Each structure stands twice: as C-alpha cells, then as structure tokens.
C-alpha cells in the first residue's frame, strides 16, 4: 500500500519573484503608521482652525491665507500636511498597484505614473507655499 502524498494546489495568483533581502516593506509599514498618526493631528488641527474657530469658513479669503502664510509656523504646518498626505497616499496606492496589477509591465508603468504625479504635486504645492505673494496686484 502506498501512502497518500500531501500536495497543495497551485495558488490562484501568479507567482512573484522572491523578495530581496531588504527592509523596505517594514519601513513602509512603519511609515504608514507614524505618518497616519501625524496626519490625524495635522488634519484635525487644520479643520479646527479653518472651519470651526472664529467664524468658521466665512472668514477664509485671500487675506486670511496671506496672513496665515506670513508665519513660518503655518507654512511648515501646511507643508508637513502636504508632504505626509502625499507620501502616505502614494505609498498606499503603491501597495494597491502591487496587489492588483498582474503583469510586471503594467505594475511598472502604473508605478512610474504614480511617482511622476506625486513629484509634480509635491513640487507645485511646495512652490506655492514658499513663493506665495500676499501683495499681488490685479
């Protein structure tokens, strides 16, 4: 009598190349947790100041933003919120691309598109925060 062999069916998802020995995914996972906590503080503070205190959204206009961005503290606050939100969201979308893109070429081009979009948004957002001119004459 032969003993039955225990075999497993092949997984439904296509095989991926063996992971290289690096801690990139660990650092990515850790960044998501830390940046998520920082974003909760930054965004809730932003919402409280912009939408609830001192008359709420009715007071927000060009002069309010000009006065706010005259302070390096608020520039840094908004810059930190922009960078953390962009990198946090981009990292999450990178994970979605890795999970759902089946072909290596599709995964590659989607990630390139993601990284280019992230770089453009970070560049333009940072440029606006640091080059904002409150003395624009129309």
PDB file of C-alpha atoms in Angstrom:
ATOM      1  CA  UNK A   1       0.000   0.000   0.000  1.00  0.00           C
ATOM      2  CA  UNK A   2       1.318   3.421  -0.875  1.00  0.00           C
ATOM      3  CA  UNK A   3       0.905   6.338   1.407  1.00  0.00           C
ATOM      4  CA  UNK A   4      -1.078   9.239   0.037  1.00  0.00           C
ATOM      5  CA  UNK A   5       1.079  12.242  -0.700  1.00  0.00           C
ATOM      6  CA  UNK A   6       0.098  15.582   0.658  1.00  0.00           C
ATOM      7  CA  UNK A   7       0.169  18.153  -2.104  1.00  0.00           C
ATOM      8  CA  UNK A   8      -1.159  21.637  -2.288  1.00  0.00           C
ATOM      9  CA  UNK A   9      -2.826  23.150  -5.286  1.00  0.00           C
ATOM     10  CA  UNK A  10      -1.034  25.973  -7.006  1.00  0.00           C
ATOM     11  CA  UNK A  11      -2.115  29.401  -5.770  1.00  0.00           C
ATOM     12  CA  UNK A  12      -4.523  31.333  -7.940  1.00  0.00           C
ATOM     13  CA  UNK A  13      -2.406  34.436  -8.003  1.00  0.00           C
ATOM     14  CA  UNK A  14       0.635  34.453 -10.262  1.00  0.00           C
ATOM     15  CA  UNK A  15       3.975  33.838  -8.627  1.00  0.00           C
ATOM     16  CA  UNK A  16       6.124  36.842  -7.915  1.00  0.00           C
ATOM     17  CA  UNK A  17       9.892  36.806  -7.864  1.00  0.00           C
ATOM     18  CA  UNK A  18      11.398  36.058  -4.474  1.00  0.00           C
ATOM     19  CA  UNK A  19      11.720  39.143  -2.340  1.00  0.00           C
ATOM     20  CA  UNK A  20      15.161  40.607  -1.977  1.00  0.00           C
ATOM     21  CA  UNK A  21      16.629  40.764   1.490  1.00  0.00           C
ATOM     22  CA  UNK A  22      15.747  44.334   2.404  1.00  0.00           C
ATOM     23  CA  UNK A  23      13.590  46.002   4.979  1.00  0.00           C
ATOM     24  CA  UNK A  24      11.806  48.297   2.527  1.00  0.00           C
ATOM     25  CA  UNK A  25       8.361  46.898   3.251  1.00  0.00           C
ATOM     26  CA  UNK A  26       8.993  47.055   7.007  1.00  0.00           C
ATOM     27  CA  UNK A  27       9.982  50.721   6.743  1.00  0.00           C
ATOM     28  CA  UNK A  28       6.983  51.371   4.503  1.00  0.00           C
ATOM     29  CA  UNK A  29       4.662  49.727   7.041  1.00  0.00           C
ATOM     30  CA  UNK A  30       6.220  51.708   9.888  1.00  0.00           C
ATOM     31  CA  UNK A  31       5.995  54.979   7.917  1.00  0.00           C
ATOM     32  CA  UNK A  32       2.292  54.409   7.267  1.00  0.00           C
ATOM     33  CA  UNK A  33       1.579  54.059  10.991  1.00  0.00           C
ATOM     34  CA  UNK A  34       3.667  57.059  12.084  1.00  0.00           C
ATOM     35  CA  UNK A  35       2.543  59.335   9.242  1.00  0.00           C
ATOM     36  CA  UNK A  36      -1.078  58.316   9.862  1.00  0.00           C
ATOM     37  CA  UNK A  37      -0.833  59.446  13.480  1.00  0.00           C
ATOM     38  CA  UNK A  38       0.878  62.692  12.488  1.00  0.00           C
ATOM     39  CA  UNK A  39      -1.755  63.325   9.807  1.00  0.00           C
ATOM     40  CA  UNK A  40      -4.579  62.869  12.317  1.00  0.00           C
ATOM     41  CA  UNK A  41      -3.082  65.651  14.449  1.00  0.00           C
ATOM     42  CA  UNK A  42      -2.279  67.917  11.487  1.00  0.00           C
ATOM     43  CA  UNK A  43      -5.619  67.492   9.720  1.00  0.00           C
ATOM     44  CA  UNK A  44      -7.792  67.770  12.836  1.00  0.00           C
ATOM     45  CA  UNK A  45      -5.863  70.896  13.857  1.00  0.00           C
ATOM     46  CA  UNK A  46      -6.317  72.298  10.356  1.00  0.00           C
ATOM     47  CA  UNK A  47     -10.058  71.582  10.371  1.00  0.00           C
ATOM     48  CA  UNK A  48     -10.485  73.061  13.841  1.00  0.00           C
ATOM     49  CA  UNK A  49      -8.667  76.280  12.961  1.00  0.00           C
ATOM     50  CA  UNK A  50     -10.037  76.721   9.438  1.00  0.00           C
ATOM     51  CA  UNK A  51     -13.638  75.550   9.837  1.00  0.00           C
ATOM     52  CA  UNK A  52     -14.730  75.835  13.456  1.00  0.00           C
ATOM     53  CA  UNK A  53     -12.938  78.597  15.366  1.00  0.00           C
ATOM     54  CA  UNK A  54     -13.515  82.359  14.889  1.00  0.00           C
ATOM     55  CA  UNK A  55     -16.431  82.318  12.470  1.00  0.00           C
ATOM     56  CA  UNK A  56     -15.551  79.206  10.500  1.00  0.00           C
ATOM     57  CA  UNK A  57     -15.238  79.132   6.743  1.00  0.00           C
ATOM     58  CA  UNK A  58     -16.891  82.523   6.247  1.00  0.00           C
ATOM     59  CA  UNK A  59     -13.684  84.308   7.235  1.00  0.00           C
ATOM     60  CA  UNK A  60     -11.431  82.408   4.839  1.00  0.00           C
ATOM     61  CA  UNK A  61     -10.352  84.566   1.930  1.00  0.00           C
ATOM     62  CA  UNK A  62      -7.134  85.703   0.248  1.00  0.00           C
ATOM     63  CA  UNK A  63      -6.234  87.987   3.155  1.00  0.00           C
ATOM     64  CA  UNK A  64      -6.713  85.198   5.699  1.00  0.00           C
ATOM     65  CA  UNK A  65      -4.396  82.870   3.769  1.00  0.00           C
ATOM     66  CA  UNK A  66      -1.865  85.669   3.248  1.00  0.00           C
ATOM     67  CA  UNK A  67      -1.826  86.385   6.977  1.00  0.00           C
ATOM     68  CA  UNK A  68      -1.560  82.711   7.828  1.00  0.00           C
ATOM     69  CA  UNK A  69       1.311  82.024   5.428  1.00  0.00           C
ATOM     70  CA  UNK A  70       3.214  85.073   6.660  1.00  0.00           C
ATOM     71  CA  UNK A  71       4.129  82.885   9.641  1.00  0.00           C
ATOM     72  CA  UNK A  72       6.815  80.211   9.147  1.00  0.00           C
ATOM     73  CA  UNK A  73       4.923  78.048  11.663  1.00  0.00           C
ATOM     74  CA  UNK A  74       1.839  77.821   9.412  1.00  0.00           C
ATOM     75  CA  UNK A  75       3.960  77.357   6.320  1.00  0.00           C
ATOM     76  CA  UNK A  76       5.652  74.391   7.985  1.00  0.00           C
ATOM     77  CA  UNK A  77       2.285  73.039   9.237  1.00  0.00           C
ATOM     78  CA  UNK A  78       0.757  73.114   5.754  1.00  0.00           C
ATOM     79  CA  UNK A  79       3.946  71.811   4.146  1.00  0.00           C
ATOM     80  CA  UNK A  80       4.112  68.879   6.595  1.00  0.00           C
ATOM     81  CA  UNK A  81       0.453  68.123   5.925  1.00  0.00           C
ATOM     82  CA  UNK A  82       1.022  68.225   2.145  1.00  0.00           C
ATOM     83  CA  UNK A  83       4.136  66.032   2.172  1.00  0.00           C
ATOM     84  CA  UNK A  84       2.854  63.488   4.677  1.00  0.00           C
ATOM     85  CA  UNK A  85      -0.535  63.173   2.963  1.00  0.00           C
ATOM     86  CA  UNK A  86       1.029  62.819  -0.487  1.00  0.00           C
ATOM     87  CA  UNK A  87       3.637  60.248   0.516  1.00  0.00           C
ATOM     88  CA  UNK A  88       1.179  58.365   2.764  1.00  0.00           C
ATOM     89  CA  UNK A  89      -1.421  58.172  -0.013  1.00  0.00           C
ATOM     90  CA  UNK A  90       1.175  57.358  -2.663  1.00  0.00           C
ATOM     91  CA  UNK A  91       2.574  54.555  -0.532  1.00  0.00           C
ATOM     92  CA  UNK A  92      -0.923  53.137  -0.071  1.00  0.00           C
ATOM     93  CA  UNK A  93      -1.597  53.332  -3.806  1.00  0.00           C
ATOM     94  CA  UNK A  94       1.755  51.653  -4.500  1.00  0.00           C
ATOM     95  CA  UNK A  95       0.591  48.753  -2.330  1.00  0.00           C
ATOM     96  CA  UNK A  96      -2.706  48.560  -4.239  1.00  0.00           C
ATOM     97  CA  UNK A  97      -0.796  48.509  -7.541  1.00  0.00           C
ATOM     98  CA  UNK A  98       1.429  45.690  -6.248  1.00  0.00           C
ATOM     99  CA  UNK A  99      -1.623  43.722  -5.123  1.00  0.00           C
ATOM    100  CA  UNK A 100      -3.795  44.091  -8.230  1.00  0.00           C
ATOM    101  CA  UNK A 101      -1.543  44.628 -11.262  1.00  0.00           C
ATOM    102  CA  UNK A 102      -0.916  41.169 -12.670  1.00  0.00           C
ATOM    103  CA  UNK A 103       1.673  41.886 -15.356  1.00  0.00           C
ATOM    104  CA  UNK A 104       5.115  43.207 -14.435  1.00  0.00           C
ATOM    105  CA  UNK A 105       4.990  45.777 -17.234  1.00  0.00           C
ATOM    106  CA  UNK A 106       1.601  47.078 -16.072  1.00  0.00           C
ATOM    107  CA  UNK A 107       2.863  47.295 -12.489  1.00  0.00           C
ATOM    108  CA  UNK A 108       5.985  49.147 -13.676  1.00  0.00           C
ATOM    109  CA  UNK A 109       4.121  51.771 -15.734  1.00  0.00           C
ATOM    110  CA  UNK A 110       1.451  52.355 -13.089  1.00  0.00           C
ATOM    111  CA  UNK A 111       4.157  52.974 -10.510  1.00  0.00           C
ATOM    112  CA  UNK A 112       6.018  55.328 -12.861  1.00  0.00           C
ATOM    113  CA  UNK A 113       2.776  57.248 -13.423  1.00  0.00           C
ATOM    114  CA  UNK A 114       2.168  57.355  -9.662  1.00  0.00           C
ATOM    115  CA  UNK A 115       5.687  58.590  -8.853  1.00  0.00           C
ATOM    116  CA  UNK A 116       5.585  61.275 -11.553  1.00  0.00           C
ATOM    117  CA  UNK A 117       2.193  62.523 -10.342  1.00  0.00           C
ATOM    118  CA  UNK A 118       3.430  62.556  -6.733  1.00  0.00           C
ATOM    119  CA  UNK A 119       6.570  64.502  -7.689  1.00  0.00           C
ATOM    120  CA  UNK A 120       4.585  67.097  -9.653  1.00  0.00           C
ATOM    121  CA  UNK A 121       2.049  67.623  -6.855  1.00  0.00           C
ATOM    122  CA  UNK A 122       4.765  67.881  -4.187  1.00  0.00           C
ATOM    123  CA  UNK A 123       6.800  70.299  -6.316  1.00  0.00           C
ATOM    124  CA  UNK A 124       3.872  72.576  -7.170  1.00  0.00           C
ATOM    125  CA  UNK A 125       2.440  72.501  -3.628  1.00  0.00           C
ATOM    126  CA  UNK A 126       5.798  73.296  -2.046  1.00  0.00           C
ATOM    127  CA  UNK A 127       6.399  76.049  -4.594  1.00  0.00           C
ATOM    128  CA  UNK A 128       3.024  77.643  -3.823  1.00  0.00           C
ATOM    129  CA  UNK A 129       3.608  77.580  -0.062  1.00  0.00           C
ATOM    130  CA  UNK A 130       7.073  79.149  -0.255  1.00  0.00           C
ATOM    131  CA  UNK A 131       6.547  81.605  -3.109  1.00  0.00           C
ATOM    132  CA  UNK A 132       3.082  82.853  -2.134  1.00  0.00           C
ATOM    133  CA  UNK A 133       2.978  86.616  -2.560  1.00  0.00           C
ATOM    134  CA  UNK A 134       0.377  88.395  -0.421  1.00  0.00           C
ATOM    135  CA  UNK A 135       0.984  91.663  -2.316  1.00  0.00           C
ATOM    136  CA  UNK A 136      -0.366  90.578  -5.695  1.00  0.00           C
ATOM    137  CA  UNK A 137      -1.920  93.482  -7.578  1.00  0.00           C
ATOM    138  CA  UNK A 138      -4.645  92.632 -10.049  1.00  0.00           C
TER     139      UNK A 138
END
